[in-house]
mmCIF file of C-alpha atoms and ligand atoms in Angstrom:
data_model
loop_
_atom_site.group_PDB
_atom_site.id
_atom_site.type_symbol
_atom_site.label_atom_id
_atom_site.label_comp_id
_atom_site.label_asym_id
_atom_site.label_seq_id
_atom_site.Cartn_x
_atom_site.Cartn_y
_atom_site.Cartn_z
ATOM 1 C CA MET A 1 72.038 57.599 210.329
ATOM 2 C CA ASN A 2 73.005 54.167 210.880
ATOM 3 C CA LEU A 3 71.208 51.796 213.856
ATOM 4 C CA ASN A 4 73.521 53.031 216.508
ATOM 5 C CA LYS A 5 73.103 56.579 215.828
ATOM 6 C CA LEU A 6 69.159 56.054 215.492
ATOM 7 C CA LEU A 7 69.135 54.296 218.777
ATOM 8 C CA MET A 8 71.529 56.830 220.420
ATOM 9 C CA THR A 9 69.571 59.993 219.239
ATOM 10 C CA THR A 10 66.523 58.376 220.491
ATOM 11 C CA ALA A 11 67.720 57.985 223.768
ATOM 12 C CA LEU A 12 68.793 61.548 223.999
ATOM 13 C CA THR A 13 65.843 63.041 223.017
ATOM 14 C CA ALA A 14 63.881 60.737 225.394
ATOM 15 C CA SER A 15 66.016 61.832 228.114
ATOM 16 C CA GLY A 16 65.825 65.355 227.183
ATOM 17 C CA LEU A 17 61.691 65.002 227.377
ATOM 18 C CA ILE A 18 61.972 63.340 230.932
ATOM 19 C CA LEU A 19 64.214 66.320 232.142
ATOM 20 C CA ALA A 20 61.663 68.654 230.669
ATOM 21 C CA ASN A 21 59.188 67.174 232.174
ATOM 22 C CA VAL A 22 60.807 66.911 235.318
ATOM 23 C CA GLN A 23 61.466 70.761 235.214
ATOM 24 C CA ALA A 24 57.699 71.691 234.402
ATOM 25 C CA SER A 25 56.292 69.471 237.218
ATOM 26 C CA ALA A 26 58.620 71.081 239.651
ATOM 27 C CA GLN A 27 57.580 74.319 238.482
ATOM 28 C CA GLU A 28 53.719 73.412 238.588
ATOM 29 C CA LYS A 29 54.753 72.334 242.272
ATOM 30 C CA THR A 30 55.614 76.031 243.238
ATOM 31 C CA LYS A 31 52.767 77.455 244.239
ATOM 32 C CA PRO A 32 51.757 80.810 245.958
ATOM 33 C CA GLU A 33 50.713 78.515 248.998
ATOM 34 C CA ASP A 34 54.309 76.943 249.524
ATOM 35 C CA THR A 35 55.671 80.320 251.187
ATOM 36 C CA GLU A 36 52.492 81.311 253.167
ATOM 37 C CA VAL A 37 52.839 80.250 256.853
ATOM 38 C CA TYR A 38 50.251 79.963 259.417
ATOM 39 C CA SER A 39 52.210 79.881 262.802
ATOM 40 C CA PRO A 40 53.368 81.665 265.095
ATOM 41 C CA VAL A 41 49.844 83.933 265.373
ATOM 42 C CA PRO A 42 50.945 87.001 266.669
ATOM 43 C CA LYS A 43 48.932 88.161 269.808
ATOM 44 C CA VAL A 44 46.401 90.759 270.106
ATOM 45 C CA VAL A 45 47.042 94.148 271.492
ATOM 46 C CA GLN A 46 45.257 97.439 272.417
ATOM 47 C CA ALA A 47 47.265 100.464 270.682
ATOM 48 C CA LYS A 48 46.216 103.989 268.985
ATOM 49 C CA ALA A 49 47.806 105.261 266.138
ATOM 50 C CA VAL A 50 50.782 107.677 266.670
ATOM 51 C CA THR A 51 50.180 110.782 264.720
ATOM 52 C CA THR A 52 53.710 112.757 265.234
ATOM 53 C CA PRO A 53 53.493 115.440 262.703
ATOM 54 C CA ALA A 54 56.922 115.967 260.602
ATOM 55 C CA PRO A 55 59.985 117.002 262.390
ATOM 56 C CA SER A 56 61.469 120.490 260.966
ATOM 57 C CA ASP A 57 64.416 118.025 258.955
ATOM 58 C CA ALA A 58 61.742 115.749 257.223
ATOM 59 C CA ILE A 59 60.673 115.821 253.805
ATOM 60 C CA VAL A 60 56.627 115.821 253.693
ATOM 61 C CA LEU A 61 55.778 113.443 251.427
ATOM 62 C CA PHE A 62 52.133 114.108 252.195
ATOM 63 C CA ASP A 63 50.793 116.957 254.208
ATOM 64 C CA GLY A 64 46.906 116.723 253.515
ATOM 65 C CA LYS A 65 46.941 118.860 250.565
ATOM 66 C CA ASP A 66 48.230 117.513 246.979
ATOM 67 C CA LEU A 67 49.956 114.386 245.850
ATOM 68 C CA SER A 68 53.159 116.621 244.072
ATOM 69 C CA GLN A 69 55.609 114.248 245.783
ATOM 70 C CA TRP A 70 53.896 111.119 243.863
ATOM 71 C CA VAL A 71 53.900 109.635 240.318
ATOM 72 C CA SER A 72 52.371 107.239 238.786
ATOM 73 C CA VAL A 73 54.636 103.552 238.790
ATOM 74 C CA GLU A 74 53.664 102.438 235.098
ATOM 75 C CA ASN A 75 54.448 105.870 233.965
ATOM 76 C CA ARG A 76 56.473 108.023 236.204
ATOM 77 C CA ASP A 77 55.988 111.235 233.573
ATOM 78 C CA GLN A 78 52.183 110.987 234.749
ATOM 79 C CA PRO A 79 50.797 112.578 238.205
ATOM 80 C CA ALA A 80 49.687 110.081 240.885
ATOM 81 C CA LYS A 81 45.863 109.581 240.169
ATOM 82 C CA TRP A 82 44.641 108.328 243.550
ATOM 83 C CA THR A 83 41.662 110.154 245.282
ATOM 84 C CA LEU A 84 42.428 113.350 247.001
ATOM 85 C CA GLY A 85 40.207 114.092 249.977
ATOM 86 C CA LYS A 86 40.165 116.149 252.926
ATOM 87 C CA GLY A 87 43.724 115.586 254.623
ATOM 88 C CA VAL A 88 43.663 111.765 252.959
ATOM 89 C CA PHE A 89 44.236 110.528 249.730
ATOM 90 C CA THR A 90 42.533 107.205 248.987
ATOM 91 C CA VAL A 91 43.756 104.076 246.859
ATOM 92 C CA ASN A 92 41.905 104.585 243.403
ATOM 93 C CA LYS A 93 41.291 101.181 241.802
ATOM 94 C CA LYS A 94 38.774 102.119 239.347
ATOM 95 C CA THR A 95 40.303 104.512 236.836
ATOM 96 C CA GLY A 96 43.691 102.911 236.036
ATOM 97 C CA GLY A 97 45.224 104.596 239.217
ATOM 98 C CA GLY A 98 47.784 101.532 239.175
ATOM 99 C CA ASN A 99 50.638 101.752 242.270
ATOM 100 C CA ILE A 100 51.959 105.145 242.978
ATOM 101 C CA GLU A 101 55.569 105.814 244.196
ATOM 102 C CA THR A 102 57.592 108.867 245.302
ATOM 103 C CA LYS A 103 59.407 111.597 242.741
ATOM 104 C CA GLN A 104 62.228 111.049 244.752
ATOM 105 C CA SER A 105 64.558 108.171 245.686
ATOM 106 C CA PHE A 106 65.681 107.249 249.365
ATOM 107 C CA LEU A 107 68.783 104.677 250.363
ATOM 108 C CA ASN A 108 68.610 104.486 254.530
ATOM 109 C CA TYR A 109 65.606 106.514 256.157
ATOM 110 C CA GLN A 110 62.897 106.983 258.661
ATOM 111 C CA LEU A 111 59.474 107.034 257.868
ATOM 112 C CA HIS A 112 56.043 107.707 259.328
ATOM 113 C CA ILE A 113 52.780 106.649 257.525
ATOM 114 C CA GLU A 114 49.160 106.533 258.497
ATOM 115 C CA TRP A 115 46.747 104.246 257.091
ATOM 116 C CA GLN A 116 42.825 103.458 257.441
ATOM 117 C CA VAL A 117 41.112 101.216 256.094
ATOM 118 C CA PRO A 118 37.261 102.072 255.265
ATOM 119 C CA ALA A 119 34.411 101.571 258.074
ATOM 120 C CA ASN A 120 32.334 99.847 255.126
ATOM 121 C CA VAL A 121 35.128 97.663 254.097
ATOM 122 C CA THR A 122 34.219 93.916 253.227
ATOM 123 C CA GLY A 123 36.092 90.718 251.699
ATOM 124 C CA LYS A 124 38.163 88.543 253.759
ATOM 125 C CA GLY A 125 41.794 87.220 253.947
ATOM 126 C CA GLN A 126 43.859 88.921 251.947
ATOM 127 C CA GLY A 127 40.870 90.625 250.189
ATOM 128 C CA ARG A 128 40.352 93.024 252.842
ATOM 129 C CA GLY A 129 41.753 96.228 252.690
ATOM 130 C CA ASN A 130 44.681 94.714 250.989
ATOM 131 C CA SER A 131 47.572 97.923 249.993
ATOM 132 C CA GLY A 132 51.065 97.800 250.864
ATOM 133 C CA LEU A 133 54.209 100.036 251.482
ATOM 134 C CA PHE A 134 57.238 98.769 249.277
ATOM 135 C CA LEU A 135 60.439 99.870 251.175
ATOM 136 C CA ALA A 136 62.359 100.657 248.239
ATOM 137 C CA SER A 137 60.594 99.984 244.667
ATOM 138 C CA ILE A 138 62.861 98.404 242.223
ATOM 139 C CA GLY A 139 60.444 98.214 238.908
ATOM 140 C CA LYS A 140 56.910 98.270 238.003
ATOM 141 C CA GLY A 141 54.038 96.602 239.167
ATOM 142 C CA ASP A 142 54.879 95.350 242.886
ATOM 143 C CA ALA A 143 58.371 94.878 242.396
ATOM 144 C CA GLY A 144 60.242 95.374 245.502
ATOM 145 C CA TYR A 145 60.499 95.000 249.033
ATOM 146 C CA GLU A 146 56.836 95.182 250.878
ATOM 147 C CA LEU A 147 56.014 96.107 254.183
ATOM 148 C CA GLN A 148 52.136 94.919 254.161
ATOM 149 C CA ILE A 149 49.060 96.929 254.898
ATOM 150 C CA LEU A 150 45.868 94.805 255.386
ATOM 151 C CA ASP A 151 42.705 94.873 257.726
ATOM 152 C CA SER A 152 44.452 92.378 260.335
ATOM 153 C CA TYR A 153 41.275 93.062 262.700
ATOM 154 C CA GLN A 154 39.689 89.915 263.037
ATOM 155 C CA ASN A 155 40.489 88.775 259.999
ATOM 156 C CA ASP A 156 42.719 85.797 259.625
ATOM 157 C CA THR A 157 45.444 85.105 256.928
ATOM 158 C CA TYR A 158 48.711 83.435 256.746
ATOM 159 C CA THR A 159 50.440 85.147 259.450
ATOM 160 C CA ASN A 160 53.637 86.607 257.107
ATOM 161 C CA GLY A 161 50.640 88.142 255.360
ATOM 162 C CA GLN A 162 48.864 90.363 258.171
ATOM 163 C CA ALA A 163 49.486 93.590 258.803
ATOM 164 C CA ALA A 164 52.943 94.493 259.253
ATOM 165 C CA SER A 165 54.539 91.504 257.912
ATOM 166 C CA ILE A 166 57.242 91.980 255.704
ATOM 167 C CA TYR A 167 55.159 89.974 253.083
ATOM 168 C CA LYS A 168 55.884 86.140 252.881
ATOM 169 C CA GLN A 169 59.338 86.821 254.929
ATOM 170 C CA PHE A 170 58.601 87.864 258.675
ATOM 171 C CA VAL A 171 55.459 87.325 260.402
ATOM 172 C CA PRO A 172 55.011 90.418 263.063
ATOM 173 C CA LEU A 173 55.293 90.286 266.459
ATOM 174 C CA ALA A 174 52.279 91.590 267.603
ATOM 175 C CA ASN A 175 48.616 92.597 266.032
ATOM 176 C CA PRO A 176 47.731 95.942 267.248
ATOM 177 C CA THR A 177 45.379 96.334 264.245
ATOM 178 C CA ASN A 178 42.597 98.859 264.809
ATOM 179 C CA LYS A 179 38.819 98.350 263.554
ATOM 180 C CA PRO A 180 38.076 99.712 260.421
ATOM 181 C CA GLY A 181 37.364 103.379 260.038
ATOM 182 C CA GLU A 182 40.148 104.305 262.735
ATOM 183 C CA TRP A 183 43.556 104.987 261.868
ATOM 184 C CA ASN A 184 46.935 102.818 261.947
ATOM 185 C CA SER A 185 50.169 104.047 261.593
ATOM 186 C CA TYR A 186 53.583 102.767 260.970
ATOM 187 C CA ASP A 187 56.905 103.754 262.132
ATOM 188 C CA ILE A 188 59.954 102.550 260.089
ATOM 189 C CA VAL A 189 63.539 102.608 260.206
ATOM 190 C CA TRP A 190 65.082 100.859 256.479
ATOM 191 C CA THR A 191 68.344 100.161 255.988
ATOM 192 C CA ALA A 192 68.707 99.331 252.087
ATOM 193 C CA PRO A 193 70.693 96.831 251.081
ATOM 194 C CA THR A 194 73.958 97.039 249.083
ATOM 195 C CA PHE A 195 75.866 95.351 246.668
ATOM 196 C CA ASN A 196 79.257 93.800 245.275
ATOM 197 C CA ALA A 197 80.705 94.951 242.059
ATOM 198 C CA ASP A 198 79.498 91.405 240.428
ATOM 199 C CA ASN A 199 75.901 92.371 241.438
ATOM 200 C CA SER A 200 75.953 89.864 244.337
ATOM 201 C CA VAL A 201 74.319 90.862 247.613
ATOM 202 C CA LYS A 202 77.044 92.582 250.054
ATOM 203 C CA THR A 203 74.697 93.561 252.993
ATOM 204 C CA PRO A 204 70.853 92.772 253.126
ATOM 205 C CA ALA A 205 68.349 95.327 253.324
ATOM 206 C CA LYS A 206 67.104 95.639 257.414
ATOM 207 C CA VAL A 207 63.944 97.002 258.742
ATOM 208 C CA THR A 208 62.759 97.918 261.888
ATOM 209 C CA VAL A 209 58.738 98.485 262.113
ATOM 210 C CA LEU A 210 56.450 100.093 264.863
ATOM 211 C CA PHE A 211 52.743 99.506 264.423
ATOM 212 C CA ASN A 212 50.729 101.962 266.355
ATOM 213 C CA GLY A 213 53.695 102.466 268.905
ATOM 214 C CA VAL A 214 54.099 98.713 269.267
ATOM 215 C CA LEU A 215 57.497 96.715 267.689
ATOM 216 C CA VAL A 216 56.374 94.376 265.072
ATOM 217 C CA GLN A 217 59.380 94.348 263.058
ATOM 218 C CA ASN A 218 62.938 94.228 265.327
ATOM 219 C CA ASN A 219 65.763 94.879 262.858
ATOM 220 C CA VAL A 220 65.253 91.701 260.241
ATOM 221 C CA GLU A 221 67.393 91.336 257.738
ATOM 222 C CA LEU A 222 65.417 90.505 254.438
ATOM 223 C CA LYS A 223 66.284 87.878 252.256
ATOM 224 C CA GLY A 224 65.546 89.731 249.030
ATOM 225 C CA PRO A 225 62.633 91.606 247.666
ATOM 226 C CA THR A 226 59.308 90.578 248.023
ATOM 227 C CA GLN A 227 58.548 86.850 246.167
ATOM 228 C CA TYR A 228 54.817 85.999 245.677
ATOM 229 C CA ILE A 229 56.003 82.722 244.419
ATOM 230 C CA GLY A 230 58.836 81.016 245.147
ATOM 231 C CA GLU A 231 61.675 82.109 247.787
ATOM 232 C CA PRO A 232 62.878 85.287 247.551
ATOM 233 C CA ALA A 233 66.237 86.178 246.871
ATOM 234 C CA TYR A 234 68.586 89.294 245.939
ATOM 235 C CA ARG A 235 68.481 88.954 241.942
ATOM 236 C CA GLN A 236 69.282 92.708 240.852
ATOM 237 C CA ALA A 237 71.417 95.362 242.657
ATOM 238 C CA HIS A 238 70.182 98.662 243.203
ATOM 239 C CA GLY A 239 70.438 102.134 245.016
ATOM 240 C CA ALA A 240 68.491 104.518 246.288
ATOM 241 C CA SER A 241 64.835 104.103 245.231
ATOM 242 C CA PRO A 242 61.428 105.640 245.198
ATOM 243 C CA ILE A 243 58.852 104.471 248.195
ATOM 244 C CA LYS A 244 55.873 102.871 246.712
ATOM 245 C CA LEU A 245 51.923 102.104 247.483
ATOM 246 C CA GLN A 246 50.162 99.278 246.279
ATOM 247 C CA SER A 247 46.954 99.434 244.276
ATOM 248 C CA HIS A 248 45.775 95.765 245.222
ATOM 249 C CA GLY A 249 43.586 93.945 242.795
ATOM 250 C CA ASP A 250 41.130 92.703 245.123
ATOM 251 C CA PRO A 251 37.372 94.238 245.352
ATOM 252 C CA SER A 252 37.570 95.547 248.726
ATOM 253 C CA GLU A 253 36.782 99.239 249.258
ATOM 254 C CA PRO A 254 40.259 101.000 249.222
ATOM 255 C CA VAL A 255 42.607 101.855 251.916
ATOM 256 C CA SER A 256 43.291 105.946 252.560
ATOM 257 C CA PHE A 257 46.314 107.352 254.102
ATOM 258 C CA ARG A 258 47.165 110.967 255.471
ATOM 259 C CA ASN A 259 50.695 112.286 257.112
ATOM 260 C CA ILE A 260 53.689 110.792 255.285
ATOM 261 C CA TRP A 261 57.180 111.652 256.030
ATOM 262 C CA VAL A 262 60.445 110.811 255.531
ATOM 263 C CA ARG A 263 64.074 111.660 256.977
ATOM 264 C CA GLU A 264 66.906 110.735 255.401
ATOM 265 C CA LEU A 265 69.820 108.657 257.617
HETATM 266 MG MG1 MG B 1 49.721 93.967 249.813
#
């Protein structure tokens, strides 16, 4: 290698290292906190859970008796291992229950679900009665579009992460969360995203949510699946998908569910 070549190689290597360092530091700077927002703070509204029985054309996903409509997300051959109680089921964080999702896949739908944070809940912020409803499950773990379930009764957190937020995308329009030990309801209208032949997004997902009968998401257009770190974007085309419930990793007492039904649109 002559001197010129050596100098050029050294310069290229150095610029490569500088570029690598710039990229690494950009990655280091992308933190979960970057996509947390604290305003607006939704106003607290008093409202009771809506307990509509399943209409005659609904697919009942849980009628209080069994978990036959649900499977383990990590292994869809396995039944859902959550805890069945009297007319309710409860997240099982202890024996490897993991997230669960419906056997069936859905595209556009109306969904009703009721959830309850236990009266003896402990913890704070995101570590207090955290679960979640993934409106479309597009893979293992938390892959999908999360409508947050959280004890947001006198429990502050980033507002795009409180109950009925579209997690890290849309702050709810109000906070009608009932206190721990009382039931809450979500009534949801979900429109799945559509995709072009090249897998780019054609029409984004849309959702409307009533929380204890109060409008909290008004036909918002999602920016993509939920992203814990960084900005959401549509990166993967998908069609009909299961509906998923989250077993969150925090140590607080687990959330319970009842009266879940869906009407395909
Ligand atoms: Mg959650």
